Amino acid sequence: MNRLKDATSPYLLQHADNPVHWFPWGDEAFEEARRRDVPILLSVGYAACHWCHVMAHESFEDEATARLMNDLFVSVKVDREERPDVDAVYMEATQAMTGQGGWPMTVFMTPGGEPFYCGTYFPRPHFQQLLRAVAQAWRDKRDDVIAQGQKVVEALSGQAAIGGEGAPAPDVPETAVRDLARTYDEANGGFGTAPKFPPSMVLEFLLRHAARGGDGLAMAEGTLEAMARGGMYDQLGGGFARYSVDARWGVPHFEKMLYDNALLARVYAHWWRLTGAPLARRIALETCDWMVRELRTPEGGFASALDADSENADGRPEEGAYYVWTPGELTEVLGEEDGAYAAGLFGVTEAGTSEHGASVLQLRADAGDAERYARIRAALLEARSRRVPPGRDDKVVAAWNGLAVAALAECGAYFDRPDLVAAAGETVRLLRETHWRDGRLLRTSRAGSPGTNAGVLEDYADLAEGLLALYGVTGEPGHAGFAGELLDVVLERFADGQGGFYDTADDAERLWKRPQDPTDNATPSGRFAAAGALLSHAALTGSARHREAALAALGPVTPLAQRHSRFAGWGLAVAEAALAGPLEIAVAGPAEDPRTRDLHRAALLSPLPAVVAVGSGVPLLDGRSPVDGRPAAYVCRDFTCRLPVTEVGALQEQIRTTAGR
């Protein structure tokens, strides 16, 4: 019996017809393991994961392997994106036992939940041997197995949290820049060696640091340009893949995630805001357009991901089949002359840059003939649309939608795209109507129906971040008010009593460890995301409580900046905002007056970290009024303002001189 058929998770539904008798995570599975006196086999993955599909096809769809699993274990399937808390604690155990982690994650544990053997992907023959060996150890060496599980739990539960006292000192960002420079790839951009993941939070920090006159802009620009020109960026349709398997950003792991694209669209927009780089503007807009075109759900939210795999010409699933090209395929679509031109432009070779002689499109230099490039790109995109597209994980995750709201709101404002701002507003409407229940946030929904999993810290923090960005663009006070409600829950339910935050609320399901990780992963850590939203909220409201909580939450930034700054990018970005103020810019004047709009736009384009208030309904606007009937802008720090200005040039000068070095 498979109990996944009623799941809301697309990943669990992918396994609903397996011969494995899967249980969803819950008390029923643990009770069944105790009743049968067998271990639990926990399998964790996500819908767009290539190697999860491989293990599913090899093992979970195989009758012989399924019989072993059913006879010897209680098998539990978890979508890591729905239950990041479960994923976090067992991934910590997996990394501690094996020195590495990844998905699919495979964990054998006692009926009490203590892990005693962990791994990731196992080929079918090895997996079958492992199933028999673990079952035999459970029968013959039960005491040793239980002791091993208890030892792991005790060791990990007793680990001290990363320390640090309060907000980083002014010299900490420079320390972090030097640390980042140690692993920066001068030739290819990015940090470290292959595989390379988009360092979105680190790039945001470097841009903010450069805006205050610090070093590091060359590292940010080198990485941003290399990612945009390589194969990790979809040169036809826009949007970034999850990571590059090579150092040159040439060959991607093809899954495309909402969170990567939301973070990167915002970073590219901020690169444009700081430097005016045309490439930055193009990539920011194309990425936003891709999110709206490919991930928008009918209810107004954004789906989580597109799969890595799709059907190839033979009808078999193949990673990247939707995206790659051969010279012959280019010629078939474009003709001989344009086909040869496109092959040279996009780096498509007879040998191929990916598997089976196909190539991932790259654009290492701008096309000389813009009209021809646009015509070829449109023709290839139309031809590609006739291929079988990758599957879509259409669940809506609150945190990642919050990141998308921030990106769409700011890109819409910067690039005069009110449709993007409107899309951000629709997403907020969905989240408020579907995910917000009795003063608490649910993590996911699907097809307009709320899920059952409680929101975690990143859900509250990233949504608050998006709401505050959207308020700065629209001036609608309801967005700032909703952010305040979310942050009240953060302070009341997630605080650890020592200046930090747990990743789960105080009334969440109790696992063997309450997760608390201050470091960034693919998205900003919940702790640093909360710090950023709290700091912005304090700048709008003057709340000392929120500012003090934000600064205290930045404690781990200082020790991380010494040697591990790649994992503290968002904390460093928030520290930059704190060192800059952040600037508080209040714009007073009728919304319909073009002079108000000009001042508002100049405020939003501040390269220095700033919080912008316009319209009404927030304390930063109290007492700020037009001057002699003319719209005015007030540049403040800690609610202490300079003289109001009524001209855009004067506002830009005040911004430049208020929080610089």
mmCIF file of N, CA and C in Angstrom, residues 355-472:
data_model
loop_
_atom_site.group_PDB
_atom_site.id
_atom_site.type_symbol
_atom_site.label_atom_id
_atom_site.label_comp_id
_atom_site.label_asym_id
_atom_site.label_seq_id
_atom_site.Cartn_x
_atom_site.Cartn_y
_atom_site.Cartn_z
ATOM 1 N N GLU A 355 26.401 15.982 -23.250
ATOM 2 C CA GLU A 355 26.403 14.560 -23.560
ATOM 3 C C GLU A 355 25.878 14.295 -24.973
ATOM 4 N N HIS A 356 26.266 13.166 -25.538
ATOM 5 C CA HIS A 356 25.754 12.663 -26.825
ATOM 6 C C HIS A 356 26.024 13.629 -27.976
ATOM 7 N N GLY A 357 27.124 14.376 -27.898
ATOM 8 C CA GLY A 357 27.515 15.245 -28.988
ATOM 9 C C GLY A 357 26.717 16.519 -29.131
ATOM 10 N N ALA A 358 25.876 16.824 -28.186
ATOM 11 C CA ALA A 358 25.095 18.069 -28.212
ATOM 12 C C ALA A 358 25.808 19.154 -27.411
ATOM 13 N N SER A 359 25.398 20.390 -27.627
ATOM 14 C CA SER A 359 26.041 21.523 -26.971
ATOM 15 C C SER A 359 25.020 22.363 -26.214
ATOM 16 N N VAL A 360 25.462 22.882 -25.095
ATOM 17 C CA VAL A 360 24.702 23.888 -24.367
ATOM 18 C C VAL A 360 25.027 25.247 -24.984
ATOM 19 N N LEU A 361 24.014 26.061 -25.232
ATOM 20 C CA LEU A 361 24.263 27.362 -25.850
ATOM 21 C C LEU A 361 24.968 28.287 -24.857
ATOM 22 N N GLN A 362 26.036 28.938 -25.356
ATOM 23 C CA GLN A 362 26.760 29.947 -24.592
ATOM 24 C C GLN A 362 26.906 31.189 -25.463
ATOM 25 N N LEU A 363 27.064 32.327 -24.839
ATOM 26 C CA LEU A 363 27.193 33.583 -25.581
ATOM 27 C C LEU A 363 28.347 34.359 -24.960
ATOM 28 N N ARG A 364 29.554 33.958 -25.320
ATOM 29 C CA ARG A 364 30.733 34.501 -24.658
ATOM 30 C C ARG A 364 31.022 35.951 -25.043
ATOM 31 N N ALA A 365 30.432 36.447 -26.128
ATOM 32 C CA ALA A 365 30.578 37.854 -26.525
ATOM 33 C C ALA A 365 29.264 38.308 -27.145
ATOM 34 N N ASP A 366 28.995 39.588 -27.058
ATOM 35 C CA ASP A 366 27.757 40.113 -27.630
ATOM 36 C C ASP A 366 27.761 39.943 -29.150
ATOM 37 N N ALA A 367 26.581 39.674 -29.681
ATOM 38 C CA ALA A 367 26.453 39.538 -31.132
ATOM 39 C C ALA A 367 26.701 40.888 -31.802
ATOM 40 N N GLY A 368 27.460 40.861 -32.908
ATOM 41 C CA GLY A 368 27.730 42.110 -33.605
ATOM 42 C C GLY A 368 26.517 42.658 -34.333
ATOM 43 N N ASP A 369 25.679 41.773 -34.820
ATOM 44 C CA ASP A 369 24.487 42.163 -35.576
ATOM 45 C C ASP A 369 23.270 41.901 -34.689
ATOM 46 N N ALA A 370 22.780 42.934 -34.002
ATOM 47 C CA ALA A 370 21.707 42.760 -33.018
ATOM 48 C C ALA A 370 20.419 42.264 -33.668
ATOM 49 N N GLU A 371 20.132 42.754 -34.870
ATOM 50 C CA GLU A 371 18.888 42.349 -35.540
ATOM 51 C C GLU A 371 18.943 40.867 -35.927
ATOM 52 N N ARG A 372 20.077 40.439 -36.455
ATOM 53 C CA ARG A 372 20.213 39.037 -36.849
ATOM 54 C C ARG A 372 20.154 38.129 -35.612
ATOM 55 N N TYR A 373 20.827 38.559 -34.549
ATOM 56 C CA TYR A 373 20.810 37.793 -33.297
ATOM 57 C C TYR A 373 19.384 37.632 -32.787
ATOM 58 N N ALA A 374 18.617 38.707 -32.787
ATOM 59 C CA ALA A 374 17.239 38.639 -32.286
ATOM 60 C C ALA A 374 16.393 37.702 -33.147
ATOM 61 N N ARG A 375 16.597 37.753 -34.477
ATOM 62 C CA ARG A 375 15.824 36.885 -35.369
ATOM 63 C C ARG A 375 16.164 35.411 -35.141
ATOM 64 N N ILE A 376 17.447 35.123 -35.005
ATOM 65 C CA ILE A 376 17.888 33.736 -34.788
ATOM 66 C C ILE A 376 17.407 33.228 -33.437
ATOM 67 N N ARG A 377 17.540 34.050 -32.430
ATOM 68 C CA ARG A 377 17.120 33.644 -31.087
ATOM 69 C C ARG A 377 15.622 33.331 -31.070
ATOM 70 N N ALA A 378 14.833 34.182 -31.712
ATOM 71 C CA ALA A 378 13.384 33.954 -31.738
ATOM 72 C C ALA A 378 13.045 32.662 -32.471
ATOM 73 N N ALA A 379 13.745 32.396 -33.568
ATOM 74 C CA ALA A 379 13.471 31.175 -34.336
ATOM 75 C C ALA A 379 13.834 29.926 -33.541
ATOM 76 N N LEU A 380 14.956 29.967 -32.852
ATOM 77 C CA LEU A 380 15.366 28.811 -32.045
ATOM 78 C C LEU A 380 14.429 28.606 -30.861
ATOM 79 N N LEU A 381 14.001 29.693 -30.270
ATOM 80 C CA LEU A 381 13.089 29.579 -29.131
ATOM 81 C C LEU A 381 11.753 28.976 -29.583
ATOM 82 N N GLU A 382 11.289 29.385 -30.767
ATOM 83 C CA GLU A 382 10.032 28.832 -31.277
ATOM 84 C C GLU A 382 10.195 27.344 -31.579
ATOM 85 N N ALA A 383 11.332 26.974 -32.164
ATOM 86 C CA ALA A 383 11.569 25.563 -32.469
ATOM 87 C C ALA A 383 11.680 24.745 -31.191
ATOM 88 N N ARG A 384 12.334 25.304 -30.191
ATOM 89 C CA ARG A 384 12.480 24.587 -28.918
ATOM 90 C C ARG A 384 11.136 24.375 -28.243
ATOM 91 N N SER A 385 10.217 25.297 -28.439
ATOM 92 C CA SER A 385 8.912 25.175 -27.797
ATOM 93 C C SER A 385 8.151 23.945 -28.284
ATOM 94 N N ARG A 386 8.571 23.361 -29.416
ATOM 95 C CA ARG A 386 7.911 22.160 -29.930
ATOM 96 C C ARG A 386 8.493 20.879 -29.316
ATOM 97 N N ARG A 387 9.573 21.018 -28.545
ATOM 98 C CA ARG A 387 10.113 19.863 -27.825
ATOM 99 C C ARG A 387 9.265 19.595 -26.579
ATOM 100 N N VAL A 388 9.433 18.417 -26.011
ATOM 101 C CA VAL A 388 8.732 18.097 -24.760
ATOM 102 C C VAL A 388 9.415 18.864 -23.638
ATOM 103 N N PRO A 389 8.695 19.744 -22.950
ATOM 104 C CA PRO A 389 9.341 20.576 -21.926
ATOM 105 C C PRO A 389 9.599 19.790 -20.643
ATOM 106 N N PRO A 390 10.489 20.291 -19.806
ATOM 107 C CA PRO A 390 10.703 19.657 -18.506
ATOM 108 C C PRO A 390 9.447 19.754 -17.641
ATOM 109 N N GLY A 391 9.302 18.825 -16.725
ATOM 110 C CA GLY A 391 8.196 18.892 -15.786
ATOM 111 C C GLY A 391 8.346 20.062 -14.829
ATOM 112 N N ARG A 392 7.233 20.469 -14.249
ATOM 113 C CA ARG A 392 7.228 21.612 -13.339
ATOM 114 C C ARG A 392 6.741 21.180 -11.965
ATOM 115 N N ASP A 393 7.497 21.550 -10.945
ATOM 116 C CA ASP A 393 7.048 21.368 -9.563
ATOM 117 C C ASP A 393 6.222 22.598 -9.222
ATOM 118 N N ASP A 394 4.891 22.448 -9.196
ATOM 119 C CA ASP A 394 4.021 23.621 -9.129
ATOM 120 C C ASP A 394 3.558 23.972 -7.720
ATOM 121 N N LYS A 395 4.224 23.434 -6.706
ATOM 122 C CA LYS A 395 3.872 23.906 -5.365
ATOM 123 C C LYS A 395 4.455 25.302 -5.155
ATOM 124 N N VAL A 396 3.767 26.091 -4.363
ATOM 125 C CA VAL A 396 4.162 27.461 -4.044
ATOM 126 C C VAL A 396 4.780 27.461 -2.656
ATOM 127 N N VAL A 397 6.033 27.873 -2.547
ATOM 128 C CA VAL A 397 6.744 27.938 -1.266
ATOM 129 C C VAL A 397 6.800 29.400 -0.835
ATOM 130 N N ALA A 398 6.357 29.666 0.379
ATOM 131 C CA ALA A 398 6.236 31.049 0.841
ATOM 132 C C ALA A 398 7.561 31.793 0.769
ATOM 133 N N ALA A 399 8.631 31.187 1.263
ATOM 134 C CA ALA A 399 9.921 31.880 1.296
ATOM 135 C C ALA A 399 10.368 32.277 -0.100
ATOM 136 N N TRP A 400 10.312 31.337 -1.021
ATOM 137 C CA TRP A 400 10.833 31.608 -2.367
ATOM 138 C C TRP A 400 9.945 32.586 -3.107
ATOM 139 N N ASN A 401 8.662 32.565 -2.835
ATOM 140 C CA ASN A 401 7.782 33.571 -3.418
ATOM 141 C C ASN A 401 8.068 34.944 -2.833
ATOM 142 N N GLY A 402 8.458 35.005 -1.562
ATOM 143 C CA GLY A 402 8.883 36.279 -0.998
ATOM 144 C C GLY A 402 10.097 36.835 -1.707
ATOM 145 N N LEU A 403 11.065 35.971 -2.018
ATOM 146 C CA LEU A 403 12.237 36.405 -2.789
ATOM 147 C C LEU A 403 11.829 36.908 -4.166
ATOM 148 N N ALA A 404 10.866 36.226 -4.785
ATOM 149 C CA ALA A 404 10.394 36.649 -6.110
ATOM 150 C C ALA A 404 9.691 38.000 -6.034
ATOM 151 N N VAL A 405 8.920 38.232 -4.976
ATOM 152 C CA VAL A 405 8.237 39.517 -4.814
ATOM 153 C C VAL A 405 9.255 40.652 -4.779
ATOM 154 N N ALA A 406 10.325 40.484 -4.021
ATOM 155 C CA ALA A 406 11.343 41.530 -3.941
ATOM 156 C C ALA A 406 11.960 41.808 -5.305
ATOM 157 N N ALA A 407 12.313 40.749 -6.031
ATOM 158 C CA ALA A 407 12.956 40.925 -7.334
ATOM 159 C C ALA A 407 12.015 41.583 -8.337
ATOM 160 N N LEU A 408 10.787 41.119 -8.406
ATOM 161 C CA LEU A 408 9.841 41.665 -9.384
ATOM 162 C C LEU A 408 9.496 43.113 -9.074
ATOM 163 N N ALA A 409 9.318 43.418 -7.799
ATOM 164 C CA ALA A 409 8.982 44.789 -7.424
ATOM 165 C C ALA A 409 10.098 45.750 -7.815
ATOM 166 N N GLU A 410 11.339 45.385 -7.488
ATOM 167 C CA GLU A 410 12.438 46.299 -7.771
ATOM 168 C C GLU A 410 12.726 46.382 -9.262
ATOM 169 N N CYS A 411 12.735 45.256 -9.963
ATOM 170 C CA CYS A 411 12.973 45.311 -11.411
ATOM 171 C C CYS A 411 11.857 46.086 -12.102
ATOM 172 N N GLY A 412 10.635 45.903 -11.654
ATOM 173 C CA GLY A 412 9.535 46.660 -12.237
ATOM 174 C C GLY A 412 9.713 48.154 -12.063
ATOM 175 N N ALA A 413 10.182 48.561 -10.873
ATOM 176 C CA ALA A 413 10.384 49.985 -10.613
ATOM 177 C C ALA A 413 11.572 50.542 -11.379
ATOM 178 N N TYR A 414 12.685 49.812 -11.388
ATOM 179 C CA TYR A 414 13.894 50.312 -12.050
ATOM 180 C C TYR A 414 13.715 50.454 -13.556
ATOM 181 N N PHE A 415 13.010 49.486 -14.158
ATOM 182 C CA PHE A 415 12.989 49.380 -15.612
ATOM 183 C C PHE A 415 11.630 49.732 -16.211
ATOM 184 N N ASP A 416 10.811 50.445 -15.430
ATOM 185 C CA ASP A 416 9.511 50.922 -15.902
ATOM 186 C C ASP A 416 8.672 49.770 -16.447
ATOM 187 N N ARG A 417 8.510 48.748 -15.634
ATOM 188 C CA ARG A 417 7.718 47.582 -15.987
ATOM 189 C C ARG A 417 6.628 47.386 -14.926
ATOM 190 N N PRO A 418 5.558 48.160 -15.001
ATOM 191 C CA PRO A 418 4.499 48.020 -13.990
ATOM 192 C C PRO A 418 3.879 46.636 -13.967
ATOM 193 N N ASP A 419 3.982 45.877 -15.073
ATOM 194 C CA ASP A 419 3.436 44.514 -15.064
ATOM 195 C C ASP A 419 4.169 43.631 -14.067
ATOM 196 N N LEU A 420 5.474 43.853 -13.890
ATOM 197 C CA LEU A 420 6.222 43.061 -12.915
ATOM 198 C C LEU A 420 5.825 43.427 -11.491
ATOM 199 N N VAL A 421 5.612 44.712 -11.254
ATOM 200 C CA VAL A 421 5.148 45.139 -9.923
ATOM 201 C C VAL A 421 3.775 44.541 -9.635
ATOM 202 N N ALA A 422 2.918 44.551 -10.656
ATOM 203 C CA ALA A 422 1.585 43.972 -10.479
ATOM 204 C C ALA A 422 1.664 42.474 -10.181
ATOM 205 N N ALA A 423 2.600 41.768 -10.837
ATOM 206 C CA ALA A 423 2.766 40.338 -10.562
ATOM 207 C C ALA A 423 3.200 40.111 -9.122
ATOM 208 N N ALA A 424 4.089 40.971 -8.619
ATOM 209 C CA ALA A 424 4.504 40.865 -7.222
ATOM 210 C C ALA A 424 3.317 41.057 -6.288
ATOM 211 N N GLY A 425 2.465 42.029 -6.612
ATOM 212 C CA GLY A 425 1.282 42.267 -5.791
ATOM 213 C C GLY A 425 0.326 41.096 -5.787
ATOM 214 N N GLU A 426 0.157 40.432 -6.935
ATOM 215 C CA GLU A 426 -0.714 39.261 -7.004
ATOM 216 C C GLU A 426 -0.163 38.109 -6.159
ATOM 217 N N THR A 427 1.150 37.981 -6.148
ATOM 218 C CA THR A 427 1.755 36.929 -5.333
ATOM 219 C C THR A 427 1.499 37.182 -3.857
ATOM 220 N N VAL A 428 1.648 38.416 -3.439
ATOM 221 C CA VAL A 428 1.361 38.750 -2.038
ATOM 222 C C VAL A 428 -0.101 38.458 -1.709
ATOM 223 N N ARG A 429 -0.990 38.789 -2.634
ATOM 224 C CA ARG A 429 -2.410 38.507 -2.382
ATOM 225 C C ARG A 429 -2.626 37.017 -2.142
ATOM 226 N N LEU A 430 -2.037 36.182 -3.008
ATOM 227 C CA LEU A 430 -2.185 34.732 -2.841
ATOM 228 C C LEU A 430 -1.629 34.268 -1.504
ATOM 229 N N LEU A 431 -0.449 34.735 -1.166
ATOM 230 C CA LEU A 431 0.176 34.287 0.083
ATOM 231 C C LEU A 431 -0.646 34.717 1.293
ATOM 232 N N ARG A 432 -1.183 35.925 1.230
ATOM 233 C CA ARG A 432 -1.976 36.391 2.365
ATOM 234 C C ARG A 432 -3.288 35.612 2.478
ATOM 235 N N GLU A 433 -3.920 35.327 1.360
ATOM 236 C CA GLU A 433 -5.211 34.644 1.395
ATOM 237 C C GLU A 433 -5.081 33.152 1.660
ATOM 238 N N THR A 434 -3.993 32.534 1.195
ATOM 239 C CA THR A 434 -3.878 31.079 1.231
ATOM 240 C C THR A 434 -2.921 30.574 2.306
ATOM 241 N N HIS A 435 -1.837 31.284 2.524
ATOM 242 C CA HIS A 435 -0.801 30.801 3.445
ATOM 243 C C HIS A 435 -0.926 31.376 4.858
ATOM 244 N N TRP A 436 -1.634 32.469 5.023
ATOM 245 C CA TRP A 436 -1.700 33.156 6.322
ATOM 246 C C TRP A 436 -2.960 32.696 7.038
ATOM 247 N N ARG A 437 -2.784 31.922 8.099
ATOM 248 C CA ARG A 437 -3.906 31.323 8.813
ATOM 249 C C ARG A 437 -3.774 31.570 10.309
ATOM 250 N N ASP A 438 -4.752 32.297 10.864
ATOM 251 C CA ASP A 438 -4.791 32.532 12.312
ATOM 252 C C ASP A 438 -3.474 33.088 12.838
ATOM 253 N N GLY A 439 -2.939 34.042 12.103
ATOM 254 C CA GLY A 439 -1.721 34.704 12.544
ATOM 255 C C GLY A 439 -0.448 33.902 12.384
ATOM 256 N N ARG A 440 -0.505 32.820 11.592
ATOM 257 C CA ARG A 440 0.692 32.012 11.336
ATOM 258 C C ARG A 440 0.778 31.704 9.850
ATOM 259 N N LEU A 441 1.987 31.408 9.420
ATOM 260 C CA LEU A 441 2.259 31.222 8.002
ATOM 261 C C LEU A 441 2.424 29.736 7.690
ATOM 262 N N LEU A 442 1.759 29.270 6.651
ATOM 263 C CA LEU A 442 1.972 27.929 6.131
ATOM 264 C C LEU A 442 3.048 27.979 5.047
ATOM 265 N N ARG A 443 3.847 26.925 4.974
ATOM 266 C CA ARG A 443 4.992 26.976 4.056
ATOM 267 C C ARG A 443 4.575 26.843 2.603
ATOM 268 N N THR A 444 3.629 25.965 2.296
ATOM 269 C CA THR A 444 3.352 25.669 0.898
ATOM 270 C C THR A 444 1.861 25.702 0.586
ATOM 271 N N SER A 445 1.578 25.838 -0.691
ATOM 272 C CA SER A 445 0.237 25.604 -1.231
ATOM 273 C C SER A 445 0.401 25.000 -2.612
ATOM 274 N N ARG A 446 -0.694 24.460 -3.121
ATOM 275 C CA ARG A 446 -0.675 23.919 -4.479
ATOM 276 C C ARG A 446 -2.077 24.053 -5.059
ATOM 277 N N ALA A 447 -2.142 24.616 -6.255
ATOM 278 C CA ALA A 447 -3.421 24.833 -6.937
ATOM 279 C C ALA A 447 -4.401 25.596 -6.050
ATOM 280 N N GLY A 448 -3.876 26.531 -5.266
ATOM 281 C CA GLY A 448 -4.714 27.360 -4.414
ATOM 282 C C GLY A 448 -5.111 26.732 -3.102
ATOM 283 N N SER A 449 -4.697 25.490 -2.850
ATOM 284 C CA SER A 449 -5.043 24.815 -1.600
ATOM 285 C C SER A 449 -3.845 24.853 -0.662
ATOM 286 N N PRO A 450 -4.041 25.294 0.575
ATOM 287 C CA PRO A 450 -2.910 25.373 1.500
ATOM 288 C C PRO A 450 -2.419 23.999 1.902
ATOM 289 N N GLY A 451 -1.099 23.878 2.092
ATOM 290 C CA GLY A 451 -0.525 22.660 2.635
ATOM 291 C C GLY A 451 -0.700 22.608 4.138
ATOM 292 N N THR A 452 -0.131 21.604 4.739
ATOM 293 C CA THR A 452 -0.291 21.404 6.186
ATOM 294 C C THR A 452 0.974 21.713 6.966
ATOM 295 N N ASN A 453 2.081 22.001 6.275
ATOM 296 C CA ASN A 453 3.353 22.195 6.966
ATOM 297 C C ASN A 453 3.525 23.646 7.417
ATOM 298 N N ALA A 454 3.935 23.796 8.662
ATOM 299 C CA ALA A 454 4.119 25.131 9.232
ATOM 300 C C ALA A 454 5.277 25.856 8.558
ATOM 301 N N GLY A 455 5.134 27.159 8.441
ATOM 302 C CA GLY A 455 6.223 27.965 7.926
ATOM 303 C C GLY A 455 7.424 27.915 8.848
ATOM 304 N N VAL A 456 8.609 27.931 8.261
ATOM 305 C CA VAL A 456 9.848 27.991 9.022
ATOM 306 C C VAL A 456 10.382 29.419 8.967
ATOM 307 N N LEU A 457 11.496 29.641 9.640
ATOM 308 C CA LEU A 457 12.006 31.005 9.782
ATOM 309 C C LEU A 457 12.190 31.691 8.436
ATOM 310 N N GLU A 458 12.745 30.983 7.455
ATOM 311 C CA GLU A 458 12.985 31.637 6.168
ATOM 312 C C GLU A 458 11.685 32.064 5.496
ATOM 313 N N ASP A 459 10.596 31.351 5.742
ATOM 314 C CA ASP A 459 9.320 31.747 5.142
ATOM 315 C C ASP A 459 8.883 33.116 5.659
ATOM 316 N N TYR A 460 8.932 33.297 6.959
ATOM 317 C CA TYR A 460 8.550 34.577 7.548
ATOM 318 C C TYR A 460 9.516 35.685 7.119
ATOM 319 N N ALA A 461 10.812 35.393 7.163
ATOM 320 C CA ALA A 461 11.807 36.430 6.906
ATOM 321 C C ALA A 461 11.848 36.836 5.440
ATOM 322 N N ASP A 462 11.853 35.864 4.525
ATOM 323 C CA ASP A 462 11.937 36.202 3.100
ATOM 324 C C ASP A 462 10.658 36.860 2.601
ATOM 325 N N LEU A 463 9.517 36.442 3.144
ATOM 326 C CA LEU A 463 8.284 37.114 2.752
ATOM 327 C C LEU A 463 8.266 38.539 3.286
ATOM 328 N N ALA A 464 8.720 38.742 4.510
ATOM 329 C CA ALA A 464 8.802 40.106 5.048
ATOM 330 C C ALA A 464 9.735 40.971 4.200
ATOM 331 N N GLU A 465 10.859 40.402 3.776
ATOM 332 C CA GLU A 465 11.791 41.135 2.902
ATOM 333 C C GLU A 465 11.096 41.560 1.611
ATOM 334 N N GLY A 466 10.359 40.632 0.998
ATOM 335 C CA GLY A 466 9.650 40.960 -0.228
ATOM 336 C C GLY A 466 8.590 42.025 -0.011
ATOM 337 N N LEU A 467 7.854 41.926 1.080
ATOM 338 C CA LEU A 467 6.806 42.909 1.369
ATOM 339 C C LEU A 467 7.385 44.303 1.566
ATOM 340 N N LEU A 468 8.508 44.393 2.249
ATOM 341 C CA LEU A 468 9.115 45.711 2.481
ATOM 342 C C LEU A 468 9.649 46.303 1.182
ATOM 343 N N ALA A 469 10.184 45.452 0.304
ATOM 344 C CA ALA A 469 10.611 45.952 -1.006
ATOM 345 C C ALA A 469 9.409 46.423 -1.815
ATOM 346 N N LEU A 470 8.331 45.654 -1.766
ATOM 347 C CA LEU A 470 7.130 46.038 -2.520
ATOM 348 C C LEU A 470 6.519 47.307 -1.949
ATOM 349 N N TYR A 471 6.529 47.466 -0.630
ATOM 350 C CA TYR A 471 6.048 48.718 -0.048
ATOM 351 C C TYR A 471 6.873 49.896 -0.563
ATOM 352 N N GLY A 472 8.197 49.748 -0.595
ATOM 353 C CA GLY A 472 9.043 50.849 -1.060
ATOM 354 C C GLY A 472 8.728 51.270 -2.477
#
